[in-house]
Structure formats: structure tokens, C-alpha cells
Short mmCIF file of C-alpha atoms in Angstrom, two decimals:
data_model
loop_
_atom_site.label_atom_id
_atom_site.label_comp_id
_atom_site.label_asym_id
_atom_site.label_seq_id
_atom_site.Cartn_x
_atom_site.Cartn_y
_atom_site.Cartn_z
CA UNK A 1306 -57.30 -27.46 18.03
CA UNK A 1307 -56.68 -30.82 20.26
CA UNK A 1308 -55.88 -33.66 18.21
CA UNK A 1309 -56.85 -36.65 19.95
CA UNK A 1310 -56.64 -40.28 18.69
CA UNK A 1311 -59.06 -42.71 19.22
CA UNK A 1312 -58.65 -46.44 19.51
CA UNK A 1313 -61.35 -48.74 19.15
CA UNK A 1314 -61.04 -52.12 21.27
CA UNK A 1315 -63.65 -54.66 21.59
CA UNK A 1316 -64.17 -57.39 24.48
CA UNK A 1317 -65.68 -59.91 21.82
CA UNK A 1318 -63.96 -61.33 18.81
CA UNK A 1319 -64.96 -64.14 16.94
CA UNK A 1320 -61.65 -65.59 16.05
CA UNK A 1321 -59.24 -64.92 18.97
CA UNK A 1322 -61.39 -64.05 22.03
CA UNK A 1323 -60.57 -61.10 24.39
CA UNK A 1324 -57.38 -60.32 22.42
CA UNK A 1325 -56.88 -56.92 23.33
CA UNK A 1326 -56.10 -58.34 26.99
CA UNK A 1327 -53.86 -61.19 26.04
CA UNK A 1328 -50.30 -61.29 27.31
CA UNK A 1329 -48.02 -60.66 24.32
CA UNK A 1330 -44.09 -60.84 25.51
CA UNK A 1331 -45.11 -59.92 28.98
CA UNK A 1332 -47.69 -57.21 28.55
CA UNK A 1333 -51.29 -56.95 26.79
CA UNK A 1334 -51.93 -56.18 23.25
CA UNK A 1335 -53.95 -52.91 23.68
CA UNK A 1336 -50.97 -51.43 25.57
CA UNK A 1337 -48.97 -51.49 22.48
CA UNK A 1338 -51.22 -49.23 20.25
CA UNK A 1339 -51.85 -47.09 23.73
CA UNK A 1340 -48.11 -46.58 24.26
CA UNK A 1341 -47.17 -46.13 20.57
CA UNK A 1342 -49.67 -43.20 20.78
CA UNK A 1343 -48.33 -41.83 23.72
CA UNK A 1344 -44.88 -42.01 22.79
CA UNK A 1345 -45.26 -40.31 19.05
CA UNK A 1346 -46.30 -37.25 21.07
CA UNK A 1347 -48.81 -36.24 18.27
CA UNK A 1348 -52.11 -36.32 20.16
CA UNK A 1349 -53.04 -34.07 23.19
CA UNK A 1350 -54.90 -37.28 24.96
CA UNK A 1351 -55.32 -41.24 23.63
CA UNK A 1352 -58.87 -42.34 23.82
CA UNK A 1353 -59.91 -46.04 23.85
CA UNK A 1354 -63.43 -47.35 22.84
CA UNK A 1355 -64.49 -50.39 24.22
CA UNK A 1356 -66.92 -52.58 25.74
CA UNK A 1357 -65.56 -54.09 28.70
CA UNK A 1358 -64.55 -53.37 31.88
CA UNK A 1359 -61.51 -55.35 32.40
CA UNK A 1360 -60.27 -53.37 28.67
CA UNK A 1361 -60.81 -50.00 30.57
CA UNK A 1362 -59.05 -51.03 33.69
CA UNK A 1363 -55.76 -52.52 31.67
CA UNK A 1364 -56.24 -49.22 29.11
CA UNK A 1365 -56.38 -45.93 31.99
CA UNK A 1366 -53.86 -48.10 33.97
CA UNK A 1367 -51.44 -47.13 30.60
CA UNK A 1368 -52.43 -43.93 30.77
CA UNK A 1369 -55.50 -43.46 28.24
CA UNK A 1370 -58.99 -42.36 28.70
CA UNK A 1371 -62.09 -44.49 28.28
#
């Protein structure tokens, strides 16, 4: 059985817009949670869920699907 982990990441938020692609200490947010997933080495591939393009480009460029 794969085990594959899925992480949801949308383009709108009400409070802090496009957070998932702001810089935080020199890279974006949603790199964090794609890396941390990648380095556990519990899943067989990282998924990320979103909504907008420039999340999808930032997310496969660190190695996830979309």
C-alpha cells in the first residue's frame, strides 16, 4: 500500500493573502511542510492541493506533485 500525504494550500486567505508563497527566512512557506514531508521519508510521494498556478510552480519545483 502507498502512503501518500496530501497537503492542502490555498491561493486566497482572508487574513494574510497568498501566504503559502511568502518568503519566510529566504524561502516560501509551502516549502517547509513539502520538505518536512520529504525528509521524514514516510510517504511514497507528497501531494499538494491548491488553487493557483504560481503555488504549483513553487510546490513541483520542491519536488511534490500537484
Amino acid at each position: 500500500m502507498r502512503k501518500i500525504a496530501i497537503i492542502p494550500a490555498r491561493g486566497g486567505s482572508k487574513r494574510i493573502p497568498n501566504k503559502n508563497i511568502k518568503d519566510f527566512f529566504g524561502k516560501p512557506v509551502i516549502s517547509y511542510a513539502i520538505e518536512t514531508a520529504i525528509k521524514s521519508n514516510l510517504f511514497d510521494e507528497i501531494i499538494v492541493s491548491t488553487d493557483s498556478e504560481e503555488i504549483k510552480k513553487i510546490s513541483i519545483s520542491c519536488g511534490a506533485s500537484v
